[in-house]
Short mmCIF file of C-alpha atoms and ligand atoms in Angstrom, two decimals:
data_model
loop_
_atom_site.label_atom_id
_atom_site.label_comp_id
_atom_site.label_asym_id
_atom_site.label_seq_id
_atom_site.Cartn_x
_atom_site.Cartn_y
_atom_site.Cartn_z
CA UNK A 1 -5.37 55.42 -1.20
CA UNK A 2 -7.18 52.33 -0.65
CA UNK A 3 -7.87 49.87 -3.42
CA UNK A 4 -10.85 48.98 -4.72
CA UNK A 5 -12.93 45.85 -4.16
CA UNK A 6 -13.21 45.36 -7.99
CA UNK A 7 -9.07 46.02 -8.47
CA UNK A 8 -8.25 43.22 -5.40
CA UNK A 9 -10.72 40.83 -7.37
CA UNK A 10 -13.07 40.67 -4.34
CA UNK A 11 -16.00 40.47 -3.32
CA UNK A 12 -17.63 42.24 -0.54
CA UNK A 13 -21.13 40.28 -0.87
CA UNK A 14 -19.84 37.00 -1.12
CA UNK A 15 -17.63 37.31 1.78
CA UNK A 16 -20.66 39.03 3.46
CA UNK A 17 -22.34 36.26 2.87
CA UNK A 18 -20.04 33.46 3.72
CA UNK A 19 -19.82 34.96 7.22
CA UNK A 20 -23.79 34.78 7.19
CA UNK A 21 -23.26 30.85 6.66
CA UNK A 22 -20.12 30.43 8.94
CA UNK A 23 -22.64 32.15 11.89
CA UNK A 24 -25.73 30.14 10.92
CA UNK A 25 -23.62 26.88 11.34
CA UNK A 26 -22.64 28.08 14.58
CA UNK A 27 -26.20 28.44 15.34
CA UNK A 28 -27.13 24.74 13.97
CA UNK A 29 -24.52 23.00 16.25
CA UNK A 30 -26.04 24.73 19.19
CA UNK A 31 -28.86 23.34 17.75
CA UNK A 32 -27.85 20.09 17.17
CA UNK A 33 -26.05 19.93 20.74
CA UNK A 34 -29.10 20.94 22.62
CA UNK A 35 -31.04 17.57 20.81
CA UNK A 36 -28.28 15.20 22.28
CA UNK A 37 -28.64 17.47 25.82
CA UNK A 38 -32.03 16.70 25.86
CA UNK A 39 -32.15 13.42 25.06
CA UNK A 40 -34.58 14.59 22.19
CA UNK A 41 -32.65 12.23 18.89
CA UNK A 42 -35.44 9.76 18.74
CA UNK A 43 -38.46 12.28 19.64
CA UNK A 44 -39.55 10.95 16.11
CA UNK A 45 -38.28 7.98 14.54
CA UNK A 46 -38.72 8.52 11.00
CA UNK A 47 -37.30 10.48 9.04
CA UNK A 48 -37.35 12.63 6.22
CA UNK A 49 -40.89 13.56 8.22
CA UNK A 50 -40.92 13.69 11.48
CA UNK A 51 -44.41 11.70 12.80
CA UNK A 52 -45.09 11.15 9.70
CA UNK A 53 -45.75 15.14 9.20
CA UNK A 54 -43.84 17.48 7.01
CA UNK A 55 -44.55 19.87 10.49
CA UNK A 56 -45.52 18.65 13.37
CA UNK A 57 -46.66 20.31 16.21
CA UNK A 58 -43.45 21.51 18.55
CA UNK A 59 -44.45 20.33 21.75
CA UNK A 60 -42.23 17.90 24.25
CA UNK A 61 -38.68 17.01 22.83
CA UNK A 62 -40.24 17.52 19.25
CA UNK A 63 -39.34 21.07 19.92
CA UNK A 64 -35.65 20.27 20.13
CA UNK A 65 -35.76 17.67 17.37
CA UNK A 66 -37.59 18.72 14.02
CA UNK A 67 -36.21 22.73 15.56
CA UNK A 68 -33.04 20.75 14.66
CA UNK A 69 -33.97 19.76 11.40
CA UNK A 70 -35.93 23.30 10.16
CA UNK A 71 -32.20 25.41 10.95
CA UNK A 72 -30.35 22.53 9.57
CA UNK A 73 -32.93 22.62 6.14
CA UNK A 74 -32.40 26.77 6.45
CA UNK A 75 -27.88 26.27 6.58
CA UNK A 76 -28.60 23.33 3.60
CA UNK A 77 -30.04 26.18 1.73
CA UNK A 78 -28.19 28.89 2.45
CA UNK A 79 -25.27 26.53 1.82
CA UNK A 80 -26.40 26.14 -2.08
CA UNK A 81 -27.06 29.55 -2.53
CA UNK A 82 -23.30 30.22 -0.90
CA UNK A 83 -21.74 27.63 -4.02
CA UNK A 84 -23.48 29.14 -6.76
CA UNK A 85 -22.10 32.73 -5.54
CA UNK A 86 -18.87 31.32 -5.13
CA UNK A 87 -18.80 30.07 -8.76
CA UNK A 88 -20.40 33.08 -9.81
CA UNK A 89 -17.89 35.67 -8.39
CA UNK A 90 -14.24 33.66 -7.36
CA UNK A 91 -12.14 33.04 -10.25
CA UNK A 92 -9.30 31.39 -7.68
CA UNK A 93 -9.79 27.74 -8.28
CA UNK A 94 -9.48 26.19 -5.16
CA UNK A 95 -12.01 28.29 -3.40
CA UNK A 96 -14.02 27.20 -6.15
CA UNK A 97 -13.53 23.71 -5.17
CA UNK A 98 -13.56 24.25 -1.47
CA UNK A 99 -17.49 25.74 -2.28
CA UNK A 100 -18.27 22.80 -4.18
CA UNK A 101 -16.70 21.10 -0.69
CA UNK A 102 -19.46 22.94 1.50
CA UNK A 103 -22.42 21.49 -0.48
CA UNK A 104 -21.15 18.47 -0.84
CA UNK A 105 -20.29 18.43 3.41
CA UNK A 106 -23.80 19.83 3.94
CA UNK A 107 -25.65 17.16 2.00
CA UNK A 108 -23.53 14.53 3.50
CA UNK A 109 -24.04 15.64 7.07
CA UNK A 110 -28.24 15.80 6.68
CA UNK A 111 -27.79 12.32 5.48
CA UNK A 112 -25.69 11.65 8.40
CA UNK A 113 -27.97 12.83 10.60
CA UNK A 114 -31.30 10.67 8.76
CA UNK A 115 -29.32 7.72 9.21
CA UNK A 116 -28.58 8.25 12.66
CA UNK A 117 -32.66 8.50 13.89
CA UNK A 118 -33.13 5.79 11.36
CA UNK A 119 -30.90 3.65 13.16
CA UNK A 120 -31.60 4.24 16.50
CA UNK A 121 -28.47 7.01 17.41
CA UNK A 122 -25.38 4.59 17.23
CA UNK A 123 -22.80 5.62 18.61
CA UNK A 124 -20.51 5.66 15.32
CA UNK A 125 -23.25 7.49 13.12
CA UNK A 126 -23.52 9.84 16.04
CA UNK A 127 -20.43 10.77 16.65
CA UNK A 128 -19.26 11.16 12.74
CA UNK A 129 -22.46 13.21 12.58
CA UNK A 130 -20.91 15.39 15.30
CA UNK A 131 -18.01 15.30 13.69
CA UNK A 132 -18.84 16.47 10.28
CA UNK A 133 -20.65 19.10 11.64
CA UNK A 134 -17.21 20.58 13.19
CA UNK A 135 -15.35 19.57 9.97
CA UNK A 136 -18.74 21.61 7.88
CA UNK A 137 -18.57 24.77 9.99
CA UNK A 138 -14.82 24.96 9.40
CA UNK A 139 -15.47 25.07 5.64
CA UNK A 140 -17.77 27.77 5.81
CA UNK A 141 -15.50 29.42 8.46
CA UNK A 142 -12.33 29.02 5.87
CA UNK A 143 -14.56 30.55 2.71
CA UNK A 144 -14.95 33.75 5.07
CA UNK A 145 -11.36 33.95 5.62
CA UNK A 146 -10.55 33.33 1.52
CA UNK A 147 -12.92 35.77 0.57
CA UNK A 148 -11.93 38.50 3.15
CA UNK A 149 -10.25 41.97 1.97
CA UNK A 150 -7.67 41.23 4.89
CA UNK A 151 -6.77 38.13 3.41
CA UNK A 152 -6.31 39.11 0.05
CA UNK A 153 -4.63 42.38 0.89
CA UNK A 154 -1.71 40.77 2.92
CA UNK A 155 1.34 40.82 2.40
CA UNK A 156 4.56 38.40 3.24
CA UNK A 157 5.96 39.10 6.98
CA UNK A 158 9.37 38.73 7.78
CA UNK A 159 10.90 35.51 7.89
CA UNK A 160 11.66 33.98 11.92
CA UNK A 161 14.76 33.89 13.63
CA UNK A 162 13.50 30.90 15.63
CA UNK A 163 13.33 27.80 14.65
CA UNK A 164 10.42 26.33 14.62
CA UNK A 165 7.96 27.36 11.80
CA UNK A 166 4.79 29.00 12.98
CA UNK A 167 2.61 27.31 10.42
CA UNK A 168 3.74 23.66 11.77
CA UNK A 169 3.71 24.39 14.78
CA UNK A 170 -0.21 25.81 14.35
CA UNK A 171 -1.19 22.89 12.01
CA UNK A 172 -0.11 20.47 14.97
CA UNK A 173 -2.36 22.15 17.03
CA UNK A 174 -4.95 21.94 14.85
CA UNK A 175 -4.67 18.41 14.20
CA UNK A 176 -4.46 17.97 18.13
CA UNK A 177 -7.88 19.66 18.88
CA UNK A 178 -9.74 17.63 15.61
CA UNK A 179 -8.56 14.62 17.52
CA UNK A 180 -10.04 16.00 20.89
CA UNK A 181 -13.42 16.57 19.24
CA UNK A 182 -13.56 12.82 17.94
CA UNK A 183 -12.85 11.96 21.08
CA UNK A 184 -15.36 14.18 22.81
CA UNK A 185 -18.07 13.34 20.45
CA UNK A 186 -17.25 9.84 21.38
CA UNK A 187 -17.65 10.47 24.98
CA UNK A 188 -20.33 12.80 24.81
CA UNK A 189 -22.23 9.79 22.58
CA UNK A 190 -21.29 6.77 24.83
CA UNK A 191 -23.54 7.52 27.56
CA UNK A 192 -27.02 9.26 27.37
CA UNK A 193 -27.84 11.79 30.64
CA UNK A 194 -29.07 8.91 32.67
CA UNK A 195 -25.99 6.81 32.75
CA UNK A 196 -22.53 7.44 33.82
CA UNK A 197 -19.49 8.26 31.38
CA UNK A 198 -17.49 5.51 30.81
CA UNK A 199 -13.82 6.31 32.75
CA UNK A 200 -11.14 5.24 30.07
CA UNK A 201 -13.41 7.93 27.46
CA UNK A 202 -12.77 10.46 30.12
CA UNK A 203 -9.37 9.62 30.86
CA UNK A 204 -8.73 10.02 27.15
CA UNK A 205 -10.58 13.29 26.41
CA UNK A 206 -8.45 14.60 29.91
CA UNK A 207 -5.00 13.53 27.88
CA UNK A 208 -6.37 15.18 24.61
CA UNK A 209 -7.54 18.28 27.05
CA UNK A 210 -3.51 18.64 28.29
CA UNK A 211 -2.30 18.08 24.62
CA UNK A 212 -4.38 20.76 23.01
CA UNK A 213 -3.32 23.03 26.24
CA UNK A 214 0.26 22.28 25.42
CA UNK A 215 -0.21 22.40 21.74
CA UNK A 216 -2.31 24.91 21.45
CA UNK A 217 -0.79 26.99 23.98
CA UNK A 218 2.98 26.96 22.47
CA UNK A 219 1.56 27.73 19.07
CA UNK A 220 -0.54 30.92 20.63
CA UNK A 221 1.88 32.34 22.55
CA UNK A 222 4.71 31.95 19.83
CA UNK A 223 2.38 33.76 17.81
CA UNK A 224 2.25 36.46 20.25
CA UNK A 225 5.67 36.85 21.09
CA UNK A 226 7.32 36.64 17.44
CA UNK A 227 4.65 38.80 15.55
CA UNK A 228 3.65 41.90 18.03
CA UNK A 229 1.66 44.46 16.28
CA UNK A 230 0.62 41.57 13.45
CA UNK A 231 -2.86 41.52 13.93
CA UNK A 232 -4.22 39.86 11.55
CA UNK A 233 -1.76 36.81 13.33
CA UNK A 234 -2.25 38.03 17.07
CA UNK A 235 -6.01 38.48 16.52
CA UNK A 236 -7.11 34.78 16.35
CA UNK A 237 -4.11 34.02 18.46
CA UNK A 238 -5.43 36.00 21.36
CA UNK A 239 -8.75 34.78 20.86
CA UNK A 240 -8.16 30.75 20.69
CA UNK A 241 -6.04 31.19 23.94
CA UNK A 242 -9.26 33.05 25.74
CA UNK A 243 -11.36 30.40 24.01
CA UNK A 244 -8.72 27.51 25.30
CA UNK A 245 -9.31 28.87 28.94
CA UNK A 246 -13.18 28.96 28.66
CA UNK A 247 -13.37 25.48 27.32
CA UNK A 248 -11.16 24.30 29.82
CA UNK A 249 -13.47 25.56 32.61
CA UNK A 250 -16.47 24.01 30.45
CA UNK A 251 -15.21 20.80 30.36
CA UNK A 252 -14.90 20.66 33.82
CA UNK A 253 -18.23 21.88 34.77
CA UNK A 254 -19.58 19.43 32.23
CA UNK A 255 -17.92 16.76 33.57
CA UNK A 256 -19.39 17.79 37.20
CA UNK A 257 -22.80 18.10 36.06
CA UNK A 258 -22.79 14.79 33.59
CA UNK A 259 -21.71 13.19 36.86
CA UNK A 260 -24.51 14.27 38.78
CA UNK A 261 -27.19 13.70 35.81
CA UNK A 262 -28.13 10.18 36.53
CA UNK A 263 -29.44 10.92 39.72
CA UNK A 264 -32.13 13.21 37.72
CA UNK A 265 -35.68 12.55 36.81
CA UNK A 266 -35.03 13.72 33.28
CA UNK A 267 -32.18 16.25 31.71
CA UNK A 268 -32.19 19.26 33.57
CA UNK A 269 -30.33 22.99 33.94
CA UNK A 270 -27.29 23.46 34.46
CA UNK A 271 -26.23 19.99 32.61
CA UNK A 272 -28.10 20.85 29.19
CA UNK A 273 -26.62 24.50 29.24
CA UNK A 274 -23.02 23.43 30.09
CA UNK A 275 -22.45 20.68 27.91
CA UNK A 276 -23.97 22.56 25.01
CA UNK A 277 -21.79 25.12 25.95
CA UNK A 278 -18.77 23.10 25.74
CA UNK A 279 -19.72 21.61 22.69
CA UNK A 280 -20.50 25.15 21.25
CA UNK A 281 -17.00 26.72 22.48
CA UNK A 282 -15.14 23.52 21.40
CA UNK A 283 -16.59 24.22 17.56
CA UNK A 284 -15.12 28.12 18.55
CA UNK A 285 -11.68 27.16 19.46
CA UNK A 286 -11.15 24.98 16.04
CA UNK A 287 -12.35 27.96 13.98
CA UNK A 288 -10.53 30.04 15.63
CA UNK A 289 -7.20 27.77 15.26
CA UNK A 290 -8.23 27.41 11.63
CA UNK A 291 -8.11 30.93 10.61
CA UNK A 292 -4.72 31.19 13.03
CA UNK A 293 -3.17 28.44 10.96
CA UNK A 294 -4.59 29.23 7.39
CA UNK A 295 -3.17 32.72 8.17
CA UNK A 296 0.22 31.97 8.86
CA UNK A 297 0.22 29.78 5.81
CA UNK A 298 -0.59 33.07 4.16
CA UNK A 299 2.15 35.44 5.18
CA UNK A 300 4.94 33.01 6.79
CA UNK A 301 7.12 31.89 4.50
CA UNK A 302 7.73 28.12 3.73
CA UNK A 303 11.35 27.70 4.46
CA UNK A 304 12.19 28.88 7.91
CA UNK A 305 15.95 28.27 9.74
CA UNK A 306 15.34 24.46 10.40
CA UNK A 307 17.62 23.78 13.89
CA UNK A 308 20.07 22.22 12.23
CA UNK A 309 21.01 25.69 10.35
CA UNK A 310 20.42 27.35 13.95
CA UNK A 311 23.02 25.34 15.16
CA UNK A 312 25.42 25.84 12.50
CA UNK A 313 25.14 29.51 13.01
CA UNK A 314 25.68 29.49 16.48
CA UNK A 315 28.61 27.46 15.90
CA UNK A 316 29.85 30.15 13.27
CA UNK A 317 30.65 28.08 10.25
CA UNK A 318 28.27 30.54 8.49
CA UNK A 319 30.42 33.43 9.77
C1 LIG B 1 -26.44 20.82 8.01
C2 LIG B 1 -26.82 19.81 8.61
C3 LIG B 1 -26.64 19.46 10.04
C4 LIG B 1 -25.71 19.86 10.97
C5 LIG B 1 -24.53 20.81 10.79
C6 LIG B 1 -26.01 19.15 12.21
C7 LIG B 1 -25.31 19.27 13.39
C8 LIG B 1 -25.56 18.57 14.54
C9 LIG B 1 -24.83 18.71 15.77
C10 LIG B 1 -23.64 19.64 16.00
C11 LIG B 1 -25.37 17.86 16.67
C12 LIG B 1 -24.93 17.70 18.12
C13 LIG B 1 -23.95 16.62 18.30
C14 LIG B 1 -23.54 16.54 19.74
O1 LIG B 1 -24.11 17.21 20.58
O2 LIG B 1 -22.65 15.76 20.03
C15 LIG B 1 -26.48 17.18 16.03
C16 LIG B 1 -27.27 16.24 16.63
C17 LIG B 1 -28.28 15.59 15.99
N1 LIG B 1 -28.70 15.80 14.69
FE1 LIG B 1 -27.93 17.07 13.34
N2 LIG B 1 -27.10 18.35 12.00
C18 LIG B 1 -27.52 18.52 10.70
C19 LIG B 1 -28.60 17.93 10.08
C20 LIG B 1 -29.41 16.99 10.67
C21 LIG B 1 -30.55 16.40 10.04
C22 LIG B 1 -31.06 16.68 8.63
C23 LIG B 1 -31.07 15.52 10.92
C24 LIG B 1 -32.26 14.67 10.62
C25 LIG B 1 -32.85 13.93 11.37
C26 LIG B 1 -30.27 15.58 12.15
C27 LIG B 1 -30.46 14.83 13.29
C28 LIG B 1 -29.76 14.93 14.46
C29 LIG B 1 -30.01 14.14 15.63
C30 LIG B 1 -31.06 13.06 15.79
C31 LIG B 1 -29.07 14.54 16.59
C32 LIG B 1 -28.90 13.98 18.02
C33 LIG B 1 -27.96 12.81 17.99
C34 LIG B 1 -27.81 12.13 19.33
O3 LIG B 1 -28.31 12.60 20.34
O4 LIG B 1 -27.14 11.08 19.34
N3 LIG B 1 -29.27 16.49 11.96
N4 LIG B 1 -26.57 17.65 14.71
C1 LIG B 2 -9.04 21.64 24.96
C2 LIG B 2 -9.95 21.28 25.69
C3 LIG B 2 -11.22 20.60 25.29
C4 LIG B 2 -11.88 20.53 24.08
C5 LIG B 2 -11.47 21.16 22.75
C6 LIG B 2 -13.07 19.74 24.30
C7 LIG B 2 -14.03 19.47 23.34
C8 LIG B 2 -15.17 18.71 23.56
C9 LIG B 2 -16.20 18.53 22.60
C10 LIG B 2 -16.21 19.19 21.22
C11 LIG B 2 -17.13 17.71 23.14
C12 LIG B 2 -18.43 17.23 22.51
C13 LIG B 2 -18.22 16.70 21.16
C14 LIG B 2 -19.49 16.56 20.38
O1 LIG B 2 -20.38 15.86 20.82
O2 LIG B 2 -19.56 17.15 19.29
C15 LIG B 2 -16.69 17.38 24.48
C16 LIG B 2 -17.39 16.59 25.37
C17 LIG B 2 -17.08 16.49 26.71
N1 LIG B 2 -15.97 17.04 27.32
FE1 LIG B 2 -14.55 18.19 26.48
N2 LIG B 2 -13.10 19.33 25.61
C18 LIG B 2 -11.99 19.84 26.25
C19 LIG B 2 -11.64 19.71 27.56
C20 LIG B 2 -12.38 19.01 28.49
C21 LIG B 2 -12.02 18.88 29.89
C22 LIG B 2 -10.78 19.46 30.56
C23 LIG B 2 -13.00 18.14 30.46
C24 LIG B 2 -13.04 17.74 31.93
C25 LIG B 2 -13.09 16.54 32.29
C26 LIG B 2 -13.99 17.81 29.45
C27 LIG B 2 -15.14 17.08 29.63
C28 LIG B 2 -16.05 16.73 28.67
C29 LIG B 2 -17.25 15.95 28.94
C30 LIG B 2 -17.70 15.42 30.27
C31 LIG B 2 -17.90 15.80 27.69
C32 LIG B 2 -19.21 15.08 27.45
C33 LIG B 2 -20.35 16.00 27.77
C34 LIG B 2 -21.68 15.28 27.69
O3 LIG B 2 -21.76 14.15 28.10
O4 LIG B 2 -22.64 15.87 27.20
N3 LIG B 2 -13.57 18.37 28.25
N4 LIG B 2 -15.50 18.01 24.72
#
């Protein structure tokens, strides 16, 4: 018989909820990326009203701009509401914290994002403001995954033969694709749509492209090969790889069009849909990775057979 929420000491409204955030984010930093596409970040100069109007009227790149700012006011709230249910309801500690985290993240990134129209988009404020936004949807992506039934319900799967430990191999990964969106917020910063991409930024994000493919790859498919049948592993394993393919394809395209922007009289289709869409799947494949790694930290055990015990097997001293 299946247990109840109350027994597991979950929640099924807060993680309701906390999916309800993770997907508004989502929304935002299409949001957000369709303001840089557009070349809309300095539509109004001031800020916190835009035009010196609490609403302006939408029209021209205002649309894109203070749109921005009304779903980003809409995921600030939602986000306080989310921390005061999270203290309310979770009595584990750390998700406690990691709730406290979100508002914290949420009222750092609408800061970031004042300071960046107030000083004219530099590239630094822009590009931490793009990053925080990945690093902020993760959050609210993780508090799904700590609140879920599946999460709490698991239990311990058996320990690997091989020896490399899933969750290390997973959290390189993950640290390989936060790198790539630094330096693809850097890129995507360092040039507006009228001017071409400097080549070294390129060059870079291409290297950080083949590491997250290697990376990335080796940790999906291990996942796929050792655990068969594991869903709740194979699941986001599956998906990231998909994800890794699409974004791949993105990239390129992006790169085409960006190359063929500054002949343009202004941002146009297919550049603005493509390199939104990269930056969108890009924010995809890092959730996805997260809940792959957090959930290997959750049933994997710590201590796998390091080589050197491997070896000594093979060489039967243990035998
Ligand atoms: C929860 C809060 C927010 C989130 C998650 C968020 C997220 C984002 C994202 C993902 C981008 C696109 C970055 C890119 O395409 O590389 C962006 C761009 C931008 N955001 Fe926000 N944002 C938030 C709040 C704000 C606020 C309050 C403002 C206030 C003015 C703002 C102003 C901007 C501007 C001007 C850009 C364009 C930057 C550029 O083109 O260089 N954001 N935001
Ligand atoms: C694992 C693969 C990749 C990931 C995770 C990734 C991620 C990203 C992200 C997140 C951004 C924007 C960052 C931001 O502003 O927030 C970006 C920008 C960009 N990426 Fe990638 N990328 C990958 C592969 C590629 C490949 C293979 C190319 C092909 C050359 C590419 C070309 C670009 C270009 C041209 C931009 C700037 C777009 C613009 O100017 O608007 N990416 N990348």
């Amino acid at each position: 018989m299946a247990i109840g929420d109350r027994q597991l000491g979950m929640s099924k409204g807060l993680n309701r909820f906390a999916i309800l955030v993770a997907c508004a984010t989502f929304f935002l930093i299409i949001a957000g990326a369709l303001v840089t596409s557009n070349d809309a970040g300095l539509a109004t100069p001031d800020w916190p009203l835009s035009n010196g109007q609490f609403f302006p009227k939408m029209v021209g790149n205002l649309f894109w701009e203070h749109g921005h700012r009304m779903v980003a006011t809409t995921v600030g709230m939602l986000t306080i509401v989310l921390t005061i249910y999270v203290l309310a309801k979770e009595k584990r500690q750390w998700v406690r914290r990691l709730g406290i985290f979100a508002l914290v993240a949420v009222v750092a990134q609408g800061l970031l994002g004042g300071l960046t129209v107030k000083l004219m988009l530099p590239l630094a404020v822009s590009t931490a403001h793009a990053t925080l936004a990945q690093l902020f949807f993760c959050t609210t992506v993780s508090l799904a995954v700590f609140t879920s039934r599946s999460w709490i319900e698991a239990r311990p799967l058996h320990e690997e033969k091989e020896s490399l430990p899933l969750r290390y191999l997973c959290s390189a990964a993950l640290v390989t694709i936060f790198l790539q969106l630094i330096i693809g917020a850097t890129l995507r910063h360092s040039a507006p749509w009228d001017k071409h991409l400097p080549t070294e930024l390129i060059l870079a994000h291409i290297g950080g492209a083949l590491a997250v493919t290697l990376m990335l790859g080796s940790a999906g498919v291990a996942v796929l090969r050792r655990h068969k049948g594991e869903s709740f592993l194979t699941g986001p394993a599956a998906l990231a790889l998909v994800l890794l393919v699409v974004q791949l394809f993105l990239g390129l395209a992006a790169y085409l069009t960006r190359l063929a922007s500054p002949k343009d009289p202004q941002p146009l289709n297919p550049m603005i849909s493509i390199t939104v869409a990269h930056v969108a799947c890009g924010a995809l494949v890092f959730a996805t990775s997260i809940v792959l790694t957090l959930r290997t930290f959750r049933v994997l055990p710590a201590h796998e057979k390091t080589v050197l015990q491997d070896l000594h097997d093979y060489s039967g001293l243990t035998r």
